[in-house]
Coordinates of C-alpha atoms in Angstrom, one line a residue:
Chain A
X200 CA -21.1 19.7 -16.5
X201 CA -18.1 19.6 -13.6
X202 CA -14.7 20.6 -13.3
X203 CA -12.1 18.3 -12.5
X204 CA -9.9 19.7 -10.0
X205 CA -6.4 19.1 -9.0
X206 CA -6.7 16.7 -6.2
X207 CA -5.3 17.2 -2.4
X208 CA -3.3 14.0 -2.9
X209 CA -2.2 14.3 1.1
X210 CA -2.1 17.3 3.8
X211 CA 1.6 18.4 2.8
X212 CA 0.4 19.0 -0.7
X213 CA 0.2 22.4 -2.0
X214 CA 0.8 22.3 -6.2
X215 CA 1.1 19.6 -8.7
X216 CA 2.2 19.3 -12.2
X217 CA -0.2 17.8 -14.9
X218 CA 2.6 15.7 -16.9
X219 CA 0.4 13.3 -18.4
X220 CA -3.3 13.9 -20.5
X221 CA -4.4 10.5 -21.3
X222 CA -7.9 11.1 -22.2
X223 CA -8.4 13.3 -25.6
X224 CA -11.3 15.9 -25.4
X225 CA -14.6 14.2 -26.8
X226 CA -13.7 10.7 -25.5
X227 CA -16.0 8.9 -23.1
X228 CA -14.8 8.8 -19.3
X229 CA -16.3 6.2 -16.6
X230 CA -16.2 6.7 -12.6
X231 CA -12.6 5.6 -12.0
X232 CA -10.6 6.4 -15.1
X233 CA -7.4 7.3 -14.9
X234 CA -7.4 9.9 -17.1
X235 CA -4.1 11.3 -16.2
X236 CA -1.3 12.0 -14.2
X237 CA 0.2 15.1 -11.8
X238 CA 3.6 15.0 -10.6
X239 CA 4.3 15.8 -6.6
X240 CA 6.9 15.6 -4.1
X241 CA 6.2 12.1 -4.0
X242 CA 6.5 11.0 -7.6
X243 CA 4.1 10.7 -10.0
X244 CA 0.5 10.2 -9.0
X245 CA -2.3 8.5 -11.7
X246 CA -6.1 10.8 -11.1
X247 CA -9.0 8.7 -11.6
X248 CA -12.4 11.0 -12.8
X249 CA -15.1 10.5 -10.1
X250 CA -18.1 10.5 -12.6
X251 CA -18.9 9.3 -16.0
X252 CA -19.4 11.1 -18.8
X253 CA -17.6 12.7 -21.4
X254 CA -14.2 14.9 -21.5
X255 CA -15.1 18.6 -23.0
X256 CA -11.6 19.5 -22.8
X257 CA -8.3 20.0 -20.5
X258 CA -8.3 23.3 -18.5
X259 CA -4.4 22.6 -17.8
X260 CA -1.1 22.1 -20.4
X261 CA 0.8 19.6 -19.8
X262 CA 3.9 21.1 -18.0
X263 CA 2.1 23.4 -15.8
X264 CA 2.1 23.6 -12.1
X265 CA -1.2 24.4 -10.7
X266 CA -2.5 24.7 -6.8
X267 CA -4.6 22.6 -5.5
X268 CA -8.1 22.7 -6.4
X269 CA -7.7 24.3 -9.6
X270 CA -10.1 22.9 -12.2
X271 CA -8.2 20.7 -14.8
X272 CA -10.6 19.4 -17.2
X273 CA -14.6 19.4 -17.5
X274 CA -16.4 16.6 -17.4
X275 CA -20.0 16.5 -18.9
X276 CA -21.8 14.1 -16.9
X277 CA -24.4 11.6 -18.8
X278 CA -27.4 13.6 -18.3
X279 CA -26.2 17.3 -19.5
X280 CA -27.1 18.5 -22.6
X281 CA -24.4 18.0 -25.6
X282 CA -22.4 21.4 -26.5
X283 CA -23.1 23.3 -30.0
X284 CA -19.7 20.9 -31.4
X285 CA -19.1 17.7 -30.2
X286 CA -15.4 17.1 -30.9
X287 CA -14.8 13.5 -32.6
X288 CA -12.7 11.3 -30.6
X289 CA -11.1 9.9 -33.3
X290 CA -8.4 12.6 -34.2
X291 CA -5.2 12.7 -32.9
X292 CA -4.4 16.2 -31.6
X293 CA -6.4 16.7 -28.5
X294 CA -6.2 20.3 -28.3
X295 CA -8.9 22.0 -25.9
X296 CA -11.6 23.1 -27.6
X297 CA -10.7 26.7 -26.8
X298 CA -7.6 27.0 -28.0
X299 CA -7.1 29.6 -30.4
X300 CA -6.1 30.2 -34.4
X301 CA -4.6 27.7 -35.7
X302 CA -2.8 30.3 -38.0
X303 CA -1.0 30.9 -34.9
X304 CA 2.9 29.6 -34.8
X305 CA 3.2 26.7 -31.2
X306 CA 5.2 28.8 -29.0
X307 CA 7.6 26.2 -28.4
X308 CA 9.8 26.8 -25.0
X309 CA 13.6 27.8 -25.4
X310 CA 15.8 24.7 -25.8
X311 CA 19.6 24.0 -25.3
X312 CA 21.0 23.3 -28.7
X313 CA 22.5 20.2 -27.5
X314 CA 19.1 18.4 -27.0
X315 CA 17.8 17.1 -30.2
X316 CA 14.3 17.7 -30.2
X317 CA 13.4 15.5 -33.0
X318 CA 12.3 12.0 -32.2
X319 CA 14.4 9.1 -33.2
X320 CA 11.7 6.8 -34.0
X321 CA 8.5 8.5 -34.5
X322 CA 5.3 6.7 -34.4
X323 CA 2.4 7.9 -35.8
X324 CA 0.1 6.1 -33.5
X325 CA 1.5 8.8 -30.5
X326 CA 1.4 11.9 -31.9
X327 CA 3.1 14.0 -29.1
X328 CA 0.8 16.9 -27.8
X329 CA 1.5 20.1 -29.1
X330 CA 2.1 23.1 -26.4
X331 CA -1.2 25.3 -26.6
X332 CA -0.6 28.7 -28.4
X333 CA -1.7 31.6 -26.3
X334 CA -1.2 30.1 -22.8
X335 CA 0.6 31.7 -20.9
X336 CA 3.8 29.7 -20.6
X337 CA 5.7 29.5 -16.9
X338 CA 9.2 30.8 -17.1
X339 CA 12.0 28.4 -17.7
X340 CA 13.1 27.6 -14.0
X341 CA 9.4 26.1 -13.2
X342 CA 8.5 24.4 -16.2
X343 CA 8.1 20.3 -16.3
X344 CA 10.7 19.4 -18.7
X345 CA 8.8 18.2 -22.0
X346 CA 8.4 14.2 -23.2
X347 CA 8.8 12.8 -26.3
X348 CA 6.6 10.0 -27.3
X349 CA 9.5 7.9 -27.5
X350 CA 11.0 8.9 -24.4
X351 CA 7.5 7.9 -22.7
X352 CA 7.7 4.6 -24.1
X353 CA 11.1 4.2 -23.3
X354 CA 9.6 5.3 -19.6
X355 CA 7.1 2.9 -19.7
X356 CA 9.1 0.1 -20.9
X357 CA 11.8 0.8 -18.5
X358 CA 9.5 1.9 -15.7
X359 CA 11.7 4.3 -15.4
X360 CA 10.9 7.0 -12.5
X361 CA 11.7 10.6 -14.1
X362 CA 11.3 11.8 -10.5
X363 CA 14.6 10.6 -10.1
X364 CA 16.3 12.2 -13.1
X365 CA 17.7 15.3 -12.3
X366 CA 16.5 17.2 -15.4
X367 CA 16.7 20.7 -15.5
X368 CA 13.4 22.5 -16.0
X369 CA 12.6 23.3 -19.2
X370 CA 14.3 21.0 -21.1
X371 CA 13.0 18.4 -23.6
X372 CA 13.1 15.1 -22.7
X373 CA 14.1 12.5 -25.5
X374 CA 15.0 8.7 -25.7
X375 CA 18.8 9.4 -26.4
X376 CA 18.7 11.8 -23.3
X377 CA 17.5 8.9 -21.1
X378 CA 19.4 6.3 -22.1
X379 CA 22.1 8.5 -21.4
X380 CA 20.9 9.5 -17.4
X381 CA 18.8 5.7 -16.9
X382 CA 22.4 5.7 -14.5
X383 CA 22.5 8.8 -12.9
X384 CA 21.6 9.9 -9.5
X385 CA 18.6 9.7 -7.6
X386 CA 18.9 13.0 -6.1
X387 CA 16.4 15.5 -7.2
X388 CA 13.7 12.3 -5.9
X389 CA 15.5 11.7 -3.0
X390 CA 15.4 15.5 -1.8
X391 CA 11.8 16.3 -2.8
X392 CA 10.5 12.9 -1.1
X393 CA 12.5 13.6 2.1
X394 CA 10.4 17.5 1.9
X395 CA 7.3 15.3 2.1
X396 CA 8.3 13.0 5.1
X397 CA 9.9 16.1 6.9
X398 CA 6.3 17.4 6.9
X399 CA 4.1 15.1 7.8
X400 CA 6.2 13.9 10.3
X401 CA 6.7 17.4 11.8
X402 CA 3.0 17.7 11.4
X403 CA 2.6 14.3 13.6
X404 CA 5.0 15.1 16.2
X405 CA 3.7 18.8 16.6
X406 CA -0.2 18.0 16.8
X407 CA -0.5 14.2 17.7
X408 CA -0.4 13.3 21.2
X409 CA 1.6 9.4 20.4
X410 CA 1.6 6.4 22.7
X411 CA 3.3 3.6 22.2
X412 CA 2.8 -0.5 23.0
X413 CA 5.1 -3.7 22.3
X414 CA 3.6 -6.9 22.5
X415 CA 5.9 -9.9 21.8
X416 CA 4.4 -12.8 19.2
X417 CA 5.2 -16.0 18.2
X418 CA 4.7 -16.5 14.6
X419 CA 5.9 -19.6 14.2
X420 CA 2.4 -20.7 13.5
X421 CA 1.5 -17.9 10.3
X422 CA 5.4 -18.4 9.0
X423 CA 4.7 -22.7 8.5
X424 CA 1.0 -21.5 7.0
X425 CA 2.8 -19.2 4.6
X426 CA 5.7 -22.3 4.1
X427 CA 3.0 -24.6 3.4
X428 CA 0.6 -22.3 1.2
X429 CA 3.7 -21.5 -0.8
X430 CA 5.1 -25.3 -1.1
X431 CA 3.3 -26.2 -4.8
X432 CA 3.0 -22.9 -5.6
X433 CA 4.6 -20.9 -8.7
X434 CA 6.6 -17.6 -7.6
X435 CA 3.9 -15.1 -9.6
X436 CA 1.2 -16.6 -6.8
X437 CA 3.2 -17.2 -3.8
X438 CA 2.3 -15.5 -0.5
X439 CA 4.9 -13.2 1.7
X440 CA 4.1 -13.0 5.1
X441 CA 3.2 -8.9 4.8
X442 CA -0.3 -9.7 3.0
X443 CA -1.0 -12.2 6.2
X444 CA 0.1 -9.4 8.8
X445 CA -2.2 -6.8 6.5
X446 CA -5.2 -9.2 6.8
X447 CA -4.7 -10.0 10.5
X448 CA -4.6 -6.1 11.3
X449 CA -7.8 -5.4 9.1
X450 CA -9.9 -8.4 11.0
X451 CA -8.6 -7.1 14.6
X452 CA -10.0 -3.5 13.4
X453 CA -13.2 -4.7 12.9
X454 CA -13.7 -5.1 17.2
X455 CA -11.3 -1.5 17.3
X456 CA -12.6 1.2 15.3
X457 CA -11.3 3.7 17.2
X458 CA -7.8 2.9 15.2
X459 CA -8.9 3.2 11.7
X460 CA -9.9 6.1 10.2
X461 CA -9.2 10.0 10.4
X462 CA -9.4 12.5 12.4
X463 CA -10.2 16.1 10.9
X464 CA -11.9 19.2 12.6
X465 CA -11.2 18.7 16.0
X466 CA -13.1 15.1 15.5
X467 CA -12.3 11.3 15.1
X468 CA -13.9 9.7 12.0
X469 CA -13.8 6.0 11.6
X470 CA -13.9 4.4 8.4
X471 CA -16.3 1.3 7.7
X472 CA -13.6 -0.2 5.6
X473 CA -9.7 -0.6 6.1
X474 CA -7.3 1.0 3.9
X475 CA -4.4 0.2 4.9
X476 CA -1.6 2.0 4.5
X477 CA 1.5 -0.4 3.7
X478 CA 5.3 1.2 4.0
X479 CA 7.4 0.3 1.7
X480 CA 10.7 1.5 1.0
X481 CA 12.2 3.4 -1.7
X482 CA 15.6 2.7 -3.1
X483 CA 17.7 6.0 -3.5
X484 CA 15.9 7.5 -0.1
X485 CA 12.6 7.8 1.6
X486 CA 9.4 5.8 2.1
X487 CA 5.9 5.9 1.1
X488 CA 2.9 4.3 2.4
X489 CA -0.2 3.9 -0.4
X490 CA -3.4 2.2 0.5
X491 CA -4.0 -1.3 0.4
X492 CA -7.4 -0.7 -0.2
X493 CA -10.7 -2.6 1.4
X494 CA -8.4 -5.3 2.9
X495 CA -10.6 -7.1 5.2
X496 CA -12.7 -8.6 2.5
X497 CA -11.4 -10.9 -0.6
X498 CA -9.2 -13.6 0.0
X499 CA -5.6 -13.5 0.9
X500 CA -4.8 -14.3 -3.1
X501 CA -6.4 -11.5 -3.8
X502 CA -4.8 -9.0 -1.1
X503 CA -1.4 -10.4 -2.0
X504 CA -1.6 -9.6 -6.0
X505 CA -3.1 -6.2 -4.9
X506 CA -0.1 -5.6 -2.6
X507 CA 2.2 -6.6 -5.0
X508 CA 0.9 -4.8 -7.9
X509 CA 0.9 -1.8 -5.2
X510 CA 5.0 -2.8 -4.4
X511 CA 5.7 -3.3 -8.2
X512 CA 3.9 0.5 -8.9
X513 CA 5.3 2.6 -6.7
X514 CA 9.0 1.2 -7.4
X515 CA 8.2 2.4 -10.7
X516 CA 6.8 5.8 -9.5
X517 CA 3.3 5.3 -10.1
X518 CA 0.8 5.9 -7.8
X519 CA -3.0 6.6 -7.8
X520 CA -4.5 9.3 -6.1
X521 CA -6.8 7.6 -3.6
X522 CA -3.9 5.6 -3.0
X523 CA -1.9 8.4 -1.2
X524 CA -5.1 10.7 0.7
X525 CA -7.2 7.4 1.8
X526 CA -5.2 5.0 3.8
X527 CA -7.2 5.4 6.9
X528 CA -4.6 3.2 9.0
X529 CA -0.5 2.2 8.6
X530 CA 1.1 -1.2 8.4
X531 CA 5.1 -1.2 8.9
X532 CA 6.9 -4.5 8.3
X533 CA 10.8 -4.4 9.0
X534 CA 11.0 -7.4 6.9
X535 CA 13.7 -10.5 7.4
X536 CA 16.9 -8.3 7.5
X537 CA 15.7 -5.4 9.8
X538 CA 15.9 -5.0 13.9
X539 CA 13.7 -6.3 16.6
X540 CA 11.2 -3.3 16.8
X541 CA 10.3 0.2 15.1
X542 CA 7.9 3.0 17.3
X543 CA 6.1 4.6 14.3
X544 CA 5.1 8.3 13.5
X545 CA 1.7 8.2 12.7
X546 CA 0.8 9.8 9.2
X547 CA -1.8 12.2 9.6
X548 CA -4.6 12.4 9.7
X549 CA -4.7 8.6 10.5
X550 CA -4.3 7.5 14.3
X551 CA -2.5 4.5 14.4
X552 CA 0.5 2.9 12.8
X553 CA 1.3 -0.7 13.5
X554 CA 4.9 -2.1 13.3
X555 CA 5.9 -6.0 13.0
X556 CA 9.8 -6.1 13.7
X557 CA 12.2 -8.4 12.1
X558 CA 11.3 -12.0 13.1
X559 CA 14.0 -14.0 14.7
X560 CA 13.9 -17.9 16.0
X561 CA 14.2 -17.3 19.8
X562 CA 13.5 -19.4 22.8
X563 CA 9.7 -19.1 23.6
X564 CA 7.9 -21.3 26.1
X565 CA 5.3 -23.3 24.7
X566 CA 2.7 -25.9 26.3
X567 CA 6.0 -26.2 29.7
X568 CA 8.0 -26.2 27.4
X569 CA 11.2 -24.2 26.0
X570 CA 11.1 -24.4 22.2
X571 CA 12.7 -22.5 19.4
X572 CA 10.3 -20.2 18.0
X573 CA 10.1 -17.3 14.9
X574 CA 9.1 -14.1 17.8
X575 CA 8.7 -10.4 16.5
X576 CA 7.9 -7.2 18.7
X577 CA 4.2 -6.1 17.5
X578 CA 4.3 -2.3 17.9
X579 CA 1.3 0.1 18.4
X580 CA 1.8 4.2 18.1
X581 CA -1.7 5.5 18.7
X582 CA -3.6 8.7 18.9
X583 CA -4.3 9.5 22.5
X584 CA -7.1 11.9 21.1
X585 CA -8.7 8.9 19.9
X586 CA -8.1 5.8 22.2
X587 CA -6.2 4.7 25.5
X588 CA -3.6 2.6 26.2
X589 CA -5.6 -0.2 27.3
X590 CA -7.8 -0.7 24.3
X591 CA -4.6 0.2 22.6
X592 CA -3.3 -3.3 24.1
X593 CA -6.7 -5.4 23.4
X594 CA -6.0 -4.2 19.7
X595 CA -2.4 -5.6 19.7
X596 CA -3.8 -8.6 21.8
X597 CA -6.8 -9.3 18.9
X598 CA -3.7 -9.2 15.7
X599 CA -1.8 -11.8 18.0
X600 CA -4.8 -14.4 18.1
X601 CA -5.4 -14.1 14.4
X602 CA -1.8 -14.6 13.5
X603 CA -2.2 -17.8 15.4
X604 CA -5.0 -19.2 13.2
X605 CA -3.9 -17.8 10.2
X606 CA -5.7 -20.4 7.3
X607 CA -9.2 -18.7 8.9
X608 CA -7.6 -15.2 7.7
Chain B
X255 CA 24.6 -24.9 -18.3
X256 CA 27.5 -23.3 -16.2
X257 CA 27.0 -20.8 -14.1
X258 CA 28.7 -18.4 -16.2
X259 CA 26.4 -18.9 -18.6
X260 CA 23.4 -17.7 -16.2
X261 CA 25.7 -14.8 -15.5
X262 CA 24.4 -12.0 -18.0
X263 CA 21.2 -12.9 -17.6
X264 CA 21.3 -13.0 -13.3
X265 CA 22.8 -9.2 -13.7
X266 CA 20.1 -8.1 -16.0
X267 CA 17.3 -8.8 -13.8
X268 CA 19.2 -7.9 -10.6
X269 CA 20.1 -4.5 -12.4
X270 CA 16.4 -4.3 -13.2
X271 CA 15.3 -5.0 -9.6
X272 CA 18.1 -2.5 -7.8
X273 CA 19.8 -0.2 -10.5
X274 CA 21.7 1.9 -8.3
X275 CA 24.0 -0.8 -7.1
X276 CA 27.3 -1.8 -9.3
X277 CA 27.1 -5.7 -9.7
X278 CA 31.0 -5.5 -10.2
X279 CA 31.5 -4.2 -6.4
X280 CA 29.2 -6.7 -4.7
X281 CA 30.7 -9.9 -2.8
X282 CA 29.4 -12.5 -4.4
X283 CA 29.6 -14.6 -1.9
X284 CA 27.7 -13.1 0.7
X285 CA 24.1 -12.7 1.7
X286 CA 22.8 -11.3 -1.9
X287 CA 19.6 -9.6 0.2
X288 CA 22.3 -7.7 2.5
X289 CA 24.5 -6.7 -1.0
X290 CA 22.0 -5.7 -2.8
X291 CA 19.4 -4.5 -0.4
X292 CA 16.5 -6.5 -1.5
X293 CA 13.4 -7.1 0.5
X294 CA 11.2 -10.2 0.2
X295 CA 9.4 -9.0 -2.4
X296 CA 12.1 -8.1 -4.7
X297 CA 13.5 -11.0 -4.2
X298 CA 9.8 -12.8 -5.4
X299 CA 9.9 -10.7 -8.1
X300 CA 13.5 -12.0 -9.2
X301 CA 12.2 -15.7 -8.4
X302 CA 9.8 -14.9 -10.7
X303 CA 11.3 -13.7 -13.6
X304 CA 14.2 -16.0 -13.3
X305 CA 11.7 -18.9 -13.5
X306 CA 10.2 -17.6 -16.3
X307 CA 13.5 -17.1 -17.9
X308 CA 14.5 -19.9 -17.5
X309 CA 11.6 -22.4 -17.5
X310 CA 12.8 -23.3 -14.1
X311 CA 10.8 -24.5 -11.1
X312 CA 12.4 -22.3 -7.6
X313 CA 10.5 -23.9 -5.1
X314 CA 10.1 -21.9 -2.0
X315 CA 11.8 -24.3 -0.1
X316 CA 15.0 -24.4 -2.2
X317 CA 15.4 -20.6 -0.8
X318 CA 18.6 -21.4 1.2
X319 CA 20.7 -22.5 -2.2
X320 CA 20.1 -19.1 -3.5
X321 CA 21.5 -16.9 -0.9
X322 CA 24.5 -15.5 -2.7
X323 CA 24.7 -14.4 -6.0
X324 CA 27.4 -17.4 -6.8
X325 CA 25.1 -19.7 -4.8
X326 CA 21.9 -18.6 -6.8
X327 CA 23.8 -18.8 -10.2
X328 CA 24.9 -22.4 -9.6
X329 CA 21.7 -23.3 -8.8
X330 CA 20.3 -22.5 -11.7
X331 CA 22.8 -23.8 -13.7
X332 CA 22.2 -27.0 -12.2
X333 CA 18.6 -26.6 -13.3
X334 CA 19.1 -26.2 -17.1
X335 CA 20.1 -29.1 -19.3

């Protein structure tokens, strides 16, 4: 028997809100379940269960804002002993097992009249989960605004991100209401996701002592591989030239340790495998950087769906857990319309970040000769706890050679 | 096909891909990366479901004829009988 507990899903986290219960109590849960979902600053974030067993029941409401650590479910593990009552999966209302008399009337929350709370196209198969009776119930102004089942499919079908609703707490979210708002502004998102930047960023630039290298590259070569690679292929399994920087960056860190991992109690610890944190932008405001995760091994197929289920996710809000706390290094590509060169923040408590500016075709000398070539500034910001400037350079230097044999990538 | 009729269907998978931004106030004959601030891999992803769409073949190489939105629907209209 174990407790779940809200997950640390990165340094600036304090609180989360468990908005999604996907597992009923009495179902079966293996190692790496999602078995629902907490909302942060940074949108909404899928938790896996670390061992497998069985769900006894949910510790947390949906709606509720809990620190972190607090337990959120229990798990009983294969080899404990089976409670007096073994709830069947098989019912729909996946109340905890300790919740009271059900003589008692569901304290439902306070409503605006103008919300219709009834649901436009029910569907038996989604029963919507009734609020506990007896929990305490947060006032109005913190509550996670309730879900519909039809406003969650709506959601999913729309991958619509409710982090960038601005929905009063408190409120009942239905289809009609969405459809109504799919158009509105991106600000409640915009301002919690700039909170999160703000600090990690402050964190970085009060406690990490940054140095920073350029290194110019001619990538002429990996842009003709990722031409040719893509020449018979159909758009759903083309390459972009991100997956190939990735992999080039993971191989390098396999001679430079000392750039990938964490460092945490006065300490640098490396990580055998690269996670690689990969930037991507956010329309409406802000970044993120999830993990990429294991991406030295596999093929490049393989890293490139992986990235681009990553991409395709967090556009849509959704990210997992691991995703967010592990990336042990960071990968920023400015991309085709972008400038020459960025000089990253590292995101603690990595050490590195690696930038690869905007390529541009640019006269390069080549073999005695002057020939138009795609260049891009490589950046490096680095921890100077951790490593120097001149390993700092062989690192750069070790990206640049595979880039220039990129079909052994 | 015409390029008006691709129309409808260009706008509901660019609205998909960047909902903020009002198809009715973009030039449509600039860059349609710059206009509607798509990255590489948006602009996969519209490849892709445009393809799809359509039953269409977008070769990589036929990137350059689809830089505009005007540009991108004529070259899909030429594609469909």
């Amino acid at each position: 028997m174990s407790e779940f507990l809200m997950p640390s899903l990165g340094a600036d986290m304090e609180a989360g809100t468990l908005v999604e219960q996907l597992i009923a109590a009495g179902e079966r849960v293996t190692r790496g379940d999602v078995i629902g979902a907490v909302e942060t600053q940074k949108g909404v974030i899928e938790i896996e269960v670390f061992e497998t067993g069985v769900l006894d029941g949910w510790l947390v409401d949906i709606g509720e804002k809990v620190p972190v650590g607090t337990p959120l479910a229990v798990i009983r593990g294969t080899g404990d002993p089976d409670p007096p009552e073994v709830p069947e999966p098989s019912p729909p209302a996946p109340a905890p097992p300790e919740a009271p008399q059900p003589t008692d009337p569901p304290v439902e929350p306070p409503a605006p009249e103008e919300v219709p709370l009834t649901d436009p196209t029910p569907d038996p198969g989604m029963p919507e989960i009734p609020d506990t009776p007896g929990v305490e119930i947060p006032p109005p102004e913190t509550r996670h605004p309730r879900i519909t089942p039809a406003a969650r499919r709506f959601i999913a079908e729309r991958e619509i991100d409710l982090t960038k609703l601005a929905i009063p707490a408190g409120q009942t979210i239905t289809r009609a209401r969405l459809e109504a708002m799919a158009a509105g502004p991106p600000e409640q998102a915009a301002t919690d996701i700039r909170r999160a930047i703000a600090a990690a960023m402050s964190r970085a630039k009060r406690e990490i002592p940054h140095y920073y290298l350029s290194h110019t590259i001619d990538l002429t070569v990996a842009d003709a591989f990722v031409k040719a690679a893509n020449a018979d292929r159909p758009p759903q399994s083309r390459l972009l030239a991100g997956a190939v920087y990735a992999r080039a960056v993971a191989r390098a860190l396999e001679k430079f340790p000392e750039f990938n991992g964490h460092f945490t109690a006065e300490r640098f610890q490396p990580s055998d495998a690269v996670h690689l944190g990969f930037a991507i932008n956010l329309r409406g405001g802000g970044l993120v950087a999830p993990a990429l995760f294991d991406v030295a091994a596999g093929d490049l197929d393989t890293l490139m769906q992986a990235l681009r289920d990553l991409v395709m996710r967090v556009r849509a809000g959704r990210f997992r857990a691991r995703e967010l706390s592990d990336a042990t290094i960071t990968l920023s590509s400015l991309g085709e319309r972008g400038v020459d060169q960025l000089h990253g923040i590292i995101y603690p408590p990595q050490v590195a970040i690696v930038g690869v500016g905007t390529p541009r075709r640019r006269p390069w000398v080549r073999e005695g000769e002057i020939t138009p070539s795609l260049i891009a500034e490589l950046t490096l910001a680095a921890d100077h706890r951790v490593s120097d400037g001149h390993r700092g350079a062989l690192f750069l230097n070790q990206i640049d050679t595979y880039l220039q044999k990129p079909e052994a990538l | 096909m015409t390029p008006e009729d691709v129309d409808p269907v260009l706008s509901e998978h660019l609205h998909r891909i960047a909902p903020e931004i009002d198809l009715a106030e973009i030039d449509r004959s600039a860059d349609l990366r710059e206009e509607c601030d798509i990255d590489s891999m948006d602009f996969l992803t519209l490849v892709t479901a445009l393809s799809e769409r359509f039953g269409i073949d977008m070769p990589e190489a036929d990137y350059d004829e689809m830089r505009s939105y005007n540009a991108l629907a004529a070259y899909i209209a030429g594609k469909v009988d």
